[in-house]
């Protein structure tokens, strides 16, 4: 970049300097040309007056000597009567010269012709004048006898440089000056380039907006900052996922170990003959219930890990939430009766694009919790409905409720507010976690509102048009 800026600067400077010189040369040439013209005109008119007053003899070497340039006097037949630079007697007839012709016809004429010398040109100005004897008789200023009366043209010619000639004549000094100026400017350009590039080089890419650089770079720096933040967030997420995974593994082994230990404990007692005859049915029943718990746990773990795989939105079909709700209610009615909880079901047929199995598990877990964490004589109600174009599963119970500080945590894996109660009722601590992951699979929101000892409301809201 530094190279590029410097190169652009250099080209700009060289072009600017050369153009400035060219413009100055042109202006000075124009001025010189205008001066040459006006001086030649003035001189010609002056000499014409002189001739009118003193006759043609007045044009001679001494009068021509005070005039800058060449003086030529031409008679009306084109004969050169006098020339300050050459012998007039050997000079050719001048009637054909355009400026002379114009002067005889209109009173004056001018022409610019290339000189024999390269780079110079000659400006000719011809002016008509007339000599009459009367003038001499009246004025008596000169010997009228010598004076030839008639019409004459006095011509002044001045040689000057052409534009090219002017440039060439000054090339030495101007060239040296141009080179010095260019070198100085290039040095300046180098330091300016350095100063432009320096802030860009010193941008702290880890924290690009820590110091202001150039306004124009703001969008780029903002993008870098955004990317940095995204990378940071992704790293945090990865770390978080790693922590969760490690916690989960530790929890799983702990959760599995507990029922396994009691199973192996009871079995060992029976095996060693240490269990009394009358205790054996009780031990067998405990082994049975712990096995069921183990089975539930393994099933929930498998379910959860399959839900976590977000890419796996398999077996999707149009699922009627109301129909699934009905199935869940049927399945759980015996359990609700057993718990002394009244089950209500209401709503409308609404469909979502999802896996039947996953939706069943989601509603099952919510209604199961509403019965499990209820009180004798309490009630649980499932409603399926559409609200503002969004399909909603709502489960309300009049149960024990969840304290505010636990409300966020109940969605964590294996989190239970009351461990012993959950265990007694066969809970695995994974139910709400499964609900949350299942909802996430279809972009649905899960919200919980609960009041301790009053009840809980859980809502799963699907996004519009699923
Ligand atoms: P569990 O298998 O223990 O029911 P969940 O993940 O389904 O696990 O629930 C986590 C915890 O949240 C439960 O142990 C319970 O303490 C609490 N909980 C869940 N649903 C309700 C509810 N409807 N009323 C009161 N507490 C609830």
Short mmCIF file of C-alpha atoms and ligand atoms in Angstrom, two decimals:
data_model
loop_
_atom_site.label_atom_id
_atom_site.label_comp_id
_atom_site.label_asym_id
_atom_site.label_seq_id
_atom_site.Cartn_x
_atom_site.Cartn_y
_atom_site.Cartn_z
CA UNK A 1 0.00 0.00 0.00
CA UNK A 2 2.83 2.35 0.94
CA UNK A 3 4.39 1.77 -2.52
CA UNK A 4 1.09 2.48 -4.22
CA UNK A 5 0.36 5.70 -2.37
CA UNK A 6 3.92 6.87 -2.97
CA UNK A 7 3.72 6.05 -6.68
CA UNK A 8 0.43 7.95 -7.02
CA UNK A 9 1.90 10.91 -5.18
CA UNK A 10 5.01 10.85 -7.36
CA UNK A 11 3.05 10.76 -10.61
CA UNK A 12 0.79 13.56 -9.38
CA UNK A 13 3.73 15.73 -8.39
CA UNK A 14 5.66 15.22 -11.62
CA UNK A 15 2.58 15.92 -13.75
CA UNK A 16 1.71 19.00 -11.65
CA UNK A 17 5.21 20.46 -11.85
CA UNK A 18 5.62 19.85 -15.60
CA UNK A 19 2.14 21.27 -16.32
CA UNK A 20 2.86 24.35 -14.20
CA UNK A 21 6.06 25.00 -16.12
CA UNK A 22 4.34 24.45 -19.45
CA UNK A 23 1.56 26.86 -18.47
CA UNK A 24 4.07 29.46 -17.32
CA UNK A 25 6.04 29.13 -20.56
CA UNK A 26 2.89 29.55 -22.59
CA UNK A 27 1.76 32.63 -20.67
CA UNK A 28 5.17 34.24 -20.97
CA UNK A 29 5.26 33.48 -24.73
CA UNK A 30 1.82 35.03 -25.18
CA UNK A 31 2.96 38.13 -23.34
CA UNK A 32 6.14 38.43 -25.41
CA UNK A 33 4.15 37.99 -28.62
CA UNK A 34 1.63 40.67 -27.62
CA UNK A 35 4.46 43.06 -26.71
CA UNK A 36 6.26 42.41 -30.00
CA UNK A 37 3.10 43.20 -31.88
CA UNK A 38 2.21 46.37 -30.08
CA UNK A 39 5.77 47.73 -30.17
CA UNK A 40 6.07 47.00 -33.89
CA UNK A 41 2.73 48.73 -34.50
CA UNK A 42 3.69 51.74 -32.45
CA UNK A 43 7.05 52.02 -34.21
CA UNK A 44 5.49 51.71 -37.67
CA UNK A 45 2.93 54.39 -36.93
CA UNK A 46 5.63 56.64 -35.52
CA UNK A 47 7.78 56.26 -38.63
CA UNK A 48 4.73 56.84 -40.85
CA UNK A 49 4.13 60.15 -39.15
CA UNK A 50 7.77 60.97 -39.62
CA UNK A 51 7.56 60.24 -43.32
CA UNK A 52 4.41 62.30 -43.70
CA UNK A 53 6.17 65.17 -42.11
CA UNK A 54 9.67 64.95 -43.50
CA UNK A 55 9.34 62.87 -46.67
CA UNK A 56 10.68 59.39 -47.50
CA UNK A 57 14.29 60.52 -47.08
CA UNK A 58 13.53 60.74 -43.38
CA UNK A 59 13.71 56.94 -43.29
CA UNK A 60 17.41 56.26 -43.13
CA UNK A 61 19.93 54.42 -40.95
CA UNK A 62 19.89 57.03 -38.23
CA UNK A 63 16.08 57.00 -37.81
CA UNK A 64 15.96 53.22 -38.20
CA UNK A 65 18.68 52.98 -35.56
CA UNK A 66 16.36 54.13 -32.82
CA UNK A 67 13.79 51.51 -33.78
CA UNK A 68 14.11 48.00 -32.47
CA UNK A 69 13.78 45.56 -35.35
CA UNK A 70 14.10 45.82 -39.06
CA UNK A 71 12.68 48.79 -40.96
CA UNK A 72 11.64 48.51 -44.63
CA UNK A 73 10.15 51.21 -46.80
CA UNK A 74 8.23 50.04 -49.83
CA UNK A 75 6.92 52.11 -52.73
CA UNK A 76 3.45 51.60 -54.15
CA UNK A 77 4.86 49.48 -57.03
CA UNK A 78 6.49 47.12 -54.51
CA UNK A 79 10.05 48.42 -54.93
CA UNK A 80 11.99 48.43 -51.69
CA UNK A 81 13.26 51.95 -51.18
CA UNK A 82 15.01 51.39 -47.90
CA UNK A 83 15.84 48.42 -45.66
CA UNK A 84 17.75 48.70 -42.41
CA UNK A 85 19.25 45.20 -42.64
CA UNK A 86 19.91 44.67 -46.35
CA UNK A 87 20.84 46.58 -49.44
CA UNK A 88 17.51 47.71 -50.85
CA UNK A 89 18.73 47.82 -54.43
CA UNK A 90 19.20 44.05 -54.57
CA UNK A 91 15.98 43.21 -52.79
CA UNK A 92 13.10 41.67 -54.70
CA UNK A 93 9.76 43.33 -55.26
CA UNK A 94 7.69 43.23 -52.06
CA UNK A 95 4.21 43.78 -53.49
CA UNK A 96 3.35 40.11 -53.15
CA UNK A 97 3.99 40.06 -49.38
CA UNK A 98 0.53 39.65 -47.75
CA UNK A 99 1.11 42.27 -45.06
CA UNK A 100 2.30 44.80 -47.69
CA UNK A 101 -0.66 44.06 -49.92
CA UNK A 102 -3.09 44.47 -46.99
CA UNK A 103 -1.48 47.75 -46.00
CA UNK A 104 -1.78 49.27 -49.47
CA UNK A 105 -5.41 48.17 -49.61
CA UNK A 106 -6.67 48.81 -46.10
CA UNK A 107 -4.07 50.97 -44.44
CA UNK A 108 -2.28 48.29 -42.44
CA UNK A 109 -1.45 44.57 -42.51
CA UNK A 110 0.41 42.03 -40.45
CA UNK A 111 1.90 38.53 -40.78
CA UNK A 112 3.93 36.09 -38.75
CA UNK A 113 6.39 33.86 -40.57
CA UNK A 114 8.82 31.19 -39.48
CA UNK A 115 12.37 32.41 -39.53
CA UNK A 116 15.18 30.53 -41.12
CA UNK A 117 16.62 29.90 -37.65
CA UNK A 118 14.88 27.02 -35.83
CA UNK A 119 12.70 28.06 -32.95
CA UNK A 120 12.23 31.68 -34.01
CA UNK A 121 9.60 33.57 -35.96
CA UNK A 122 9.22 37.05 -37.37
CA UNK A 123 6.30 39.35 -36.92
CA UNK A 124 5.75 41.85 -39.72
CA UNK A 125 3.62 44.97 -39.37
CA UNK A 126 3.08 47.12 -42.46
CA UNK A 127 1.52 50.59 -42.32
CA UNK A 128 0.48 52.81 -45.18
CA UNK A 129 1.58 56.43 -45.43
CA UNK A 130 1.32 59.16 -48.07
CA UNK A 131 3.65 62.06 -48.97
CA UNK A 132 2.29 65.19 -50.67
CA UNK A 133 4.26 68.24 -51.96
CA UNK A 134 1.76 70.50 -50.30
CA UNK A 135 3.02 69.47 -46.94
CA UNK A 136 6.50 70.55 -47.85
CA UNK A 137 5.39 73.78 -49.48
CA UNK A 138 3.42 74.72 -46.45
CA UNK A 139 5.78 73.53 -43.81
CA UNK A 140 8.95 74.09 -45.75
CA UNK A 141 10.65 71.74 -43.46
CA UNK A 142 12.72 69.83 -46.00
CA UNK A 143 13.86 70.15 -49.56
CA UNK A 144 10.71 69.44 -51.44
CA UNK A 145 12.65 69.00 -54.65
CA UNK A 146 14.12 65.70 -53.37
CA UNK A 147 10.87 64.42 -52.04
CA UNK A 148 8.97 61.95 -54.05
CA UNK A 149 5.25 62.26 -53.51
CA UNK A 150 3.00 59.21 -53.46
CA UNK A 151 1.82 56.32 -51.23
CA UNK A 152 4.30 54.18 -49.29
CA UNK A 153 4.26 51.37 -46.82
CA UNK A 154 6.55 51.37 -43.85
CA UNK A 155 7.12 47.87 -42.44
CA UNK A 156 8.61 46.91 -39.09
CA UNK A 157 9.70 43.32 -38.52
CA UNK A 158 10.67 41.84 -35.20
CA UNK A 159 12.07 38.40 -34.65
CA UNK A 160 11.14 36.48 -31.49
CA UNK A 161 11.21 32.91 -30.15
CA UNK A 162 8.38 30.51 -31.02
CA UNK A 163 6.87 28.61 -28.05
CA UNK A 164 9.22 25.71 -28.72
CA UNK A 165 12.12 28.10 -29.14
CA UNK A 166 11.31 29.73 -25.85
CA UNK A 167 11.06 26.36 -24.08
CA UNK A 168 14.33 25.18 -25.62
CA UNK A 169 16.15 28.38 -24.74
CA UNK A 170 15.16 27.99 -21.09
CA UNK A 171 15.42 24.25 -20.95
CA UNK A 172 18.71 24.23 -19.09
CA UNK A 173 17.65 26.35 -16.12
CA UNK A 174 14.03 25.22 -16.14
CA UNK A 175 15.02 21.56 -16.45
CA UNK A 176 17.40 21.82 -13.51
CA UNK A 177 14.75 23.63 -11.49
CA UNK A 178 12.13 21.02 -12.38
CA UNK A 179 14.42 18.18 -11.34
CA UNK A 180 15.30 19.86 -8.04
CA UNK A 181 11.63 20.56 -7.32
CA UNK A 182 10.61 17.00 -8.21
CA UNK A 183 13.30 15.54 -5.96
CA UNK A 184 12.26 17.79 -3.07
CA UNK A 185 8.60 16.91 -3.59
CA UNK A 186 9.39 13.21 -3.75
CA UNK A 187 11.17 13.42 -0.41
CA UNK A 188 8.14 15.20 0.98
CA UNK A 189 5.83 12.61 -0.58
CA UNK A 190 7.81 9.84 1.06
CA UNK A 191 7.41 11.32 4.49
CA UNK A 192 3.72 12.12 3.89
CA UNK A 193 3.13 8.54 2.68
CA UNK A 194 4.81 7.28 5.84
CA UNK A 195 2.57 9.48 7.96
CA UNK A 196 -0.57 8.28 6.12
CA UNK A 197 0.31 4.60 6.42
CA UNK A 198 1.65 4.67 9.97
CA UNK A 199 -1.77 4.79 11.78
CA UNK A 200 -3.01 1.91 9.60
CA UNK A 201 0.02 -0.19 10.45
CA UNK A 202 -0.42 0.48 14.13
CA UNK A 203 -4.05 -0.66 14.26
CA UNK A 204 -4.49 -3.13 17.07
CA UNK A 205 -6.38 -5.88 15.28
CA UNK A 206 -7.39 -7.51 18.54
CA UNK A 207 -9.13 -4.29 19.54
CA UNK A 208 -9.44 -2.35 16.27
CA UNK A 209 -11.56 0.53 17.55
CA UNK A 210 -9.46 1.26 20.62
CA UNK A 211 -7.90 4.27 18.91
CA UNK A 212 -9.43 6.43 16.18
CA UNK A 213 -7.66 5.97 12.83
CA UNK A 214 -9.44 7.18 9.68
CA UNK A 215 -13.16 7.74 9.43
CA UNK A 216 -13.11 5.87 6.09
CA UNK A 217 -11.76 2.76 7.80
CA UNK A 218 -14.56 2.69 10.38
CA UNK A 219 -16.80 0.23 8.48
CA UNK A 220 -13.87 -2.16 7.99
CA UNK A 221 -12.76 -1.88 11.62
CA UNK A 222 -16.33 -2.37 12.80
CA UNK A 223 -16.50 -5.56 10.74
CA UNK A 224 -13.23 -6.79 12.22
CA UNK A 225 -14.50 -5.98 15.69
CA UNK A 226 -17.74 -7.81 14.98
CA UNK A 227 -15.82 -10.84 13.77
CA UNK A 228 -13.59 -10.71 16.83
CA UNK A 229 -16.67 -10.66 19.04
CA UNK A 230 -18.21 -13.54 17.10
CA UNK A 231 -15.04 -15.59 17.46
CA UNK A 232 -14.91 -14.74 21.17
CA UNK A 233 -18.55 -15.73 21.59
CA UNK A 234 -18.02 -18.97 19.70
CA UNK A 235 -15.01 -19.76 21.85
CA UNK A 236 -17.06 -19.05 24.98
CA UNK A 237 -19.85 -21.22 23.64
CA UNK A 238 -17.42 -24.02 22.91
CA UNK A 239 -15.98 -23.74 26.41
CA UNK A 240 -19.47 -23.70 27.86
CA UNK A 241 -20.49 -26.73 25.81
CA UNK A 242 -17.39 -28.52 26.96
CA UNK A 243 -18.16 -27.74 30.63
CA UNK A 244 -21.78 -28.89 30.18
CA UNK A 245 -20.64 -32.09 28.50
CA UNK A 246 -18.19 -32.86 31.29
CA UNK A 247 -20.80 -32.11 33.95
CA UNK A 248 -23.25 -34.29 32.11
CA UNK A 249 -20.88 -37.25 31.98
CA UNK A 250 -20.16 -36.89 35.70
CA UNK A 251 -23.90 -36.61 36.43
CA UNK A 252 -24.80 -39.56 34.25
CA UNK A 253 -22.34 -41.85 35.95
CA UNK A 254 -23.55 -40.68 39.34
CA UNK A 255 -27.23 -41.08 38.43
CA UNK A 256 -26.62 -44.54 37.00
CA UNK A 257 -24.52 -45.64 39.93
CA UNK A 258 -27.19 -44.91 42.56
CA UNK A 259 -29.85 -47.41 41.34
CA UNK A 260 -27.16 -49.89 40.33
CA UNK A 261 -25.67 -49.86 43.81
CA UNK A 262 -29.00 -50.57 45.48
CA UNK A 263 -29.81 -53.31 42.95
CA UNK A 264 -26.47 -55.00 43.49
CA UNK A 265 -26.78 -54.47 47.27
CA UNK A 266 -30.18 -56.17 47.56
CA UNK A 267 -29.15 -58.94 45.16
CA UNK A 268 -26.00 -59.61 47.17
CA UNK A 269 -27.99 -59.86 50.43
CA UNK A 270 -30.27 -62.48 48.84
CA UNK A 271 -27.33 -64.29 47.23
CA UNK A 272 -25.42 -64.59 50.49
CA UNK A 273 -28.50 -65.82 52.35
CA UNK A 274 -28.35 -62.77 54.57
CA UNK A 275 -31.87 -61.69 53.69
CA UNK A 276 -34.64 -63.08 55.80
CA UNK A 277 -37.29 -65.08 53.99
CA UNK A 278 -39.97 -62.51 54.73
CA UNK A 279 -37.80 -59.62 53.43
CA UNK A 280 -37.20 -61.19 50.04
CA UNK A 281 -40.44 -59.94 48.36
CA UNK A 282 -39.68 -56.41 49.58
CA UNK A 283 -36.08 -56.62 48.30
CA UNK A 284 -37.26 -58.01 44.98
CA UNK A 285 -39.72 -55.13 44.64
CA UNK A 286 -36.92 -52.61 45.33
CA UNK A 287 -34.68 -54.29 42.79
CA UNK A 288 -37.59 -54.06 40.35
CA UNK A 289 -38.32 -50.36 40.96
CA UNK A 290 -34.63 -49.43 40.81
CA UNK A 291 -34.35 -51.31 37.49
CA UNK A 292 -37.33 -49.37 36.14
CA UNK A 293 -35.64 -46.14 37.20
CA UNK A 294 -32.43 -47.25 35.53
CA UNK A 295 -34.33 -48.08 32.39
CA UNK A 296 -36.11 -44.68 32.45
CA UNK A 297 -32.82 -42.94 32.98
CA UNK A 298 -31.12 -44.69 30.09
CA UNK A 299 -34.10 -43.98 27.84
CA UNK A 300 -34.14 -40.28 28.80
CA UNK A 301 -30.40 -39.98 28.22
CA UNK A 302 -30.74 -41.53 24.79
CA UNK A 303 -33.68 -39.25 23.98
CA UNK A 304 -31.84 -36.17 25.10
CA UNK A 305 -28.69 -36.95 23.16
CA UNK A 306 -30.68 -37.61 20.01
CA UNK A 307 -32.50 -34.26 20.45
CA UNK A 308 -29.25 -32.40 20.94
CA UNK A 309 -28.23 -33.31 17.47
CA UNK A 310 -29.96 -30.34 15.84
CA UNK A 311 -29.17 -31.55 12.37
CA UNK A 312 -31.35 -34.55 12.94
CA UNK A 313 -34.80 -33.20 12.26
CA UNK A 314 -35.90 -36.56 10.95
CA UNK A 315 -39.34 -38.16 10.53
CA UNK A 316 -41.02 -34.81 10.11
CA UNK A 317 -44.66 -34.77 9.21
CA UNK A 318 -47.67 -32.61 9.80
CA UNK A 319 -48.47 -33.36 13.43
CA UNK A 320 -51.83 -32.50 15.02
CA UNK A 321 -50.92 -31.24 18.48
CA UNK A 322 -54.47 -31.81 19.71
CA UNK A 323 -54.41 -35.51 18.72
CA UNK A 324 -51.08 -36.05 20.46
CA UNK A 325 -52.41 -34.18 23.52
CA UNK A 326 -55.36 -36.55 23.61
CA UNK A 327 -53.04 -39.57 23.49
CA UNK A 328 -50.94 -38.18 26.35
CA UNK A 329 -54.04 -37.53 28.46
CA UNK A 330 -55.23 -41.08 27.83
CA UNK A 331 -51.85 -42.52 28.79
CA UNK A 332 -51.55 -40.46 31.96
CA UNK A 333 -55.16 -40.61 33.23
CA UNK A 334 -54.53 -43.75 35.36
CA UNK A 335 -51.48 -42.06 36.91
CA UNK A 336 -53.45 -38.85 37.59
CA UNK A 337 -56.24 -40.89 39.20
CA UNK A 338 -53.70 -42.67 41.34
CA UNK A 339 -52.32 -39.29 42.46
CA UNK A 340 -55.78 -37.82 43.08
CA UNK A 341 -55.21 -35.15 40.42
CA UNK A 342 -58.02 -34.06 38.11
CA UNK A 343 -56.92 -33.89 34.45
CA UNK A 344 -58.46 -31.36 32.02
CA UNK A 345 -57.97 -31.17 28.31
CA UNK A 346 -59.21 -28.53 25.89
CA UNK A 347 -58.32 -26.69 22.73
CA UNK A 348 -58.42 -26.96 18.96
CA UNK A 349 -56.80 -28.94 16.18
CA UNK A 350 -53.62 -27.20 15.11
CA UNK A 351 -50.74 -28.74 13.23
CA UNK A 352 -47.00 -28.27 13.22
CA UNK A 353 -44.31 -29.83 11.05
CA UNK A 354 -42.41 -32.06 13.46
CA UNK A 355 -41.69 -35.59 14.62
CA UNK A 356 -44.70 -37.24 16.30
CA UNK A 357 -42.47 -39.04 18.76
CA UNK A 358 -40.71 -35.84 19.86
CA UNK A 359 -43.99 -33.91 20.28
CA UNK A 360 -45.43 -36.81 22.30
CA UNK A 361 -42.44 -36.83 24.65
CA UNK A 362 -42.63 -33.07 25.07
CA UNK A 363 -46.33 -32.99 26.03
CA UNK A 364 -45.95 -36.19 28.07
CA UNK A 365 -43.14 -34.72 30.19
CA UNK A 366 -45.07 -31.50 30.85
CA UNK A 367 -48.30 -33.23 31.85
CA UNK A 368 -46.36 -35.85 33.81
CA UNK A 369 -44.68 -33.08 35.84
CA UNK A 370 -48.02 -31.30 36.36
CA UNK A 371 -49.36 -34.51 37.97
CA UNK A 372 -46.15 -35.49 39.73
CA UNK A 373 -45.59 -32.14 41.45
CA UNK A 374 -49.22 -31.67 42.40
CA UNK A 375 -51.20 -32.26 45.57
CA UNK A 376 -54.02 -34.56 46.37
CA UNK A 377 -57.23 -33.03 44.99
CA UNK A 378 -55.32 -30.70 42.72
CA UNK A 379 -55.81 -30.34 39.01
CA UNK A 380 -53.75 -30.21 35.84
CA UNK A 381 -54.95 -28.79 32.51
CA UNK A 382 -53.56 -29.19 29.02
CA UNK A 383 -54.64 -26.71 26.34
CA UNK A 384 -53.71 -26.75 22.66
CA UNK A 385 -54.58 -23.56 20.79
CA UNK A 386 -53.64 -20.92 18.29
CA UNK A 387 -52.67 -17.44 19.49
CA UNK A 388 -51.82 -14.70 17.00
CA UNK A 389 -51.05 -17.27 14.35
CA UNK A 390 -48.74 -19.22 16.65
CA UNK A 391 -49.49 -22.69 17.96
CA UNK A 392 -49.26 -23.10 21.69
CA UNK A 393 -49.10 -26.03 24.12
CA UNK A 394 -50.07 -24.85 27.61
CA UNK A 395 -49.93 -26.94 30.78
CA UNK A 396 -51.27 -25.43 34.02
CA UNK A 397 -51.29 -27.15 37.40
CA UNK A 398 -52.35 -26.27 40.93
CA UNK A 399 -49.34 -28.03 42.39
CA UNK A 400 -46.41 -27.22 44.63
CA UNK A 401 -44.97 -24.54 42.32
CA UNK A 402 -41.33 -23.66 41.77
CA UNK A 403 -39.44 -20.99 43.71
CA UNK A 404 -38.29 -18.08 41.58
CA UNK A 405 -34.59 -18.85 41.99
CA UNK A 406 -35.15 -22.39 40.67
CA UNK A 407 -37.28 -21.44 37.68
CA UNK A 408 -34.36 -20.95 35.27
CA UNK A 409 -32.46 -23.94 36.53
CA UNK A 410 -35.21 -26.58 36.17
CA UNK A 411 -34.32 -26.83 32.45
CA UNK A 412 -30.78 -27.92 33.29
CA UNK A 413 -29.99 -31.60 33.01
CA UNK A 414 -30.49 -33.52 36.28
CA UNK A 415 -31.57 -30.38 38.12
CA UNK A 416 -34.28 -31.17 40.62
CA UNK A 417 -35.69 -28.79 43.19
CA UNK A 418 -36.39 -31.57 45.64
CA UNK A 419 -34.14 -34.53 44.81
CA UNK A 420 -35.82 -37.05 47.10
CA UNK A 421 -39.34 -36.15 45.93
CA UNK A 422 -38.31 -36.42 42.28
CA UNK A 423 -36.60 -39.74 42.90
CA UNK A 424 -39.53 -41.13 44.85
CA UNK A 425 -41.80 -40.31 41.96
CA UNK A 426 -39.44 -41.87 39.42
CA UNK A 427 -38.19 -38.55 38.00
CA UNK A 428 -34.87 -38.52 36.20
CA UNK A 429 -34.25 -34.77 36.27
CA UNK A 430 -34.14 -34.83 32.47
CA UNK A 431 -37.83 -34.20 31.61
CA UNK A 432 -37.72 -30.40 31.19
CA UNK A 433 -34.32 -30.63 29.55
CA UNK A 434 -35.89 -32.87 26.92
CA UNK A 435 -38.76 -30.36 26.51
CA UNK A 436 -36.31 -27.49 26.01
CA UNK A 437 -34.20 -29.35 23.45
CA UNK A 438 -37.23 -30.62 21.57
CA UNK A 439 -38.64 -27.06 21.41
CA UNK A 440 -35.30 -25.71 20.20
CA UNK A 441 -35.35 -28.27 17.40
CA UNK A 442 -38.44 -26.57 15.95
CA UNK A 443 -37.60 -23.00 16.95
CA UNK A 444 -40.29 -22.97 19.66
CA UNK A 445 -40.09 -20.87 22.86
CA UNK A 446 -40.57 -22.39 26.31
CA UNK A 447 -41.72 -20.15 29.12
CA UNK A 448 -42.48 -20.93 32.73
CA UNK A 449 -44.56 -18.98 35.24
CA UNK A 450 -44.81 -20.41 38.71
CA UNK A 451 -45.75 -19.44 42.27
CA UNK A 452 -44.64 -21.55 45.18
CA UNK A 453 -47.54 -23.56 46.66
CA UNK A 454 -49.94 -22.18 44.06
CA UNK A 455 -49.05 -23.82 40.82
CA UNK A 456 -47.13 -23.67 37.58
CA UNK A 457 -47.84 -22.75 33.99
CA UNK A 458 -45.54 -23.94 31.20
CA UNK A 459 -46.06 -22.76 27.65
CA UNK A 460 -44.43 -23.98 24.45
CA UNK A 461 -45.01 -21.53 21.59
CA UNK A 462 -44.15 -22.58 18.05
CA UNK A 463 -43.08 -19.97 15.55
CA UNK A 464 -45.72 -18.89 13.04
CA UNK A 465 -46.00 -21.13 9.93
CA UNK A 466 -44.23 -24.32 10.83
P1 LIG B 1 -37.92 -34.66 36.93
O1 LIG B 1 -37.65 -35.92 36.23
O2 LIG B 1 -37.26 -34.54 38.23
O3 LIG B 1 -39.34 -34.30 36.95
P2 LIG B 1 -37.71 -32.41 35.18
O4 LIG B 1 -36.56 -31.96 34.35
O5 LIG B 1 -38.96 -32.75 34.49
O6 LIG B 1 -37.16 -33.57 36.06
O7 LIG B 1 -37.98 -31.26 36.21
C1 LIG B 1 -36.92 -30.71 36.92
C2 LIG B 1 -37.41 -30.24 38.27
O8 LIG B 1 -38.30 -29.13 38.10
C3 LIG B 1 -38.22 -31.24 38.99
O9 LIG B 1 -37.41 -32.10 39.75
C4 LIG B 1 -39.11 -30.40 39.87
O10 LIG B 1 -38.44 -30.07 41.03
C5 LIG B 1 -39.33 -29.17 39.08
N1 LIG B 1 -40.61 -29.18 38.35
C6 LIG B 1 -40.84 -29.49 37.06
N2 LIG B 1 -42.12 -29.33 36.71
C7 LIG B 1 -42.76 -28.88 37.81
C8 LIG B 1 -44.10 -28.50 38.12
N3 LIG B 1 -45.07 -28.58 37.21
N4 LIG B 1 -44.38 -28.05 39.37
C9 LIG B 1 -43.39 -27.96 40.28
N5 LIG B 1 -42.10 -28.30 40.05
C10 LIG B 1 -41.80 -28.76 38.86
#
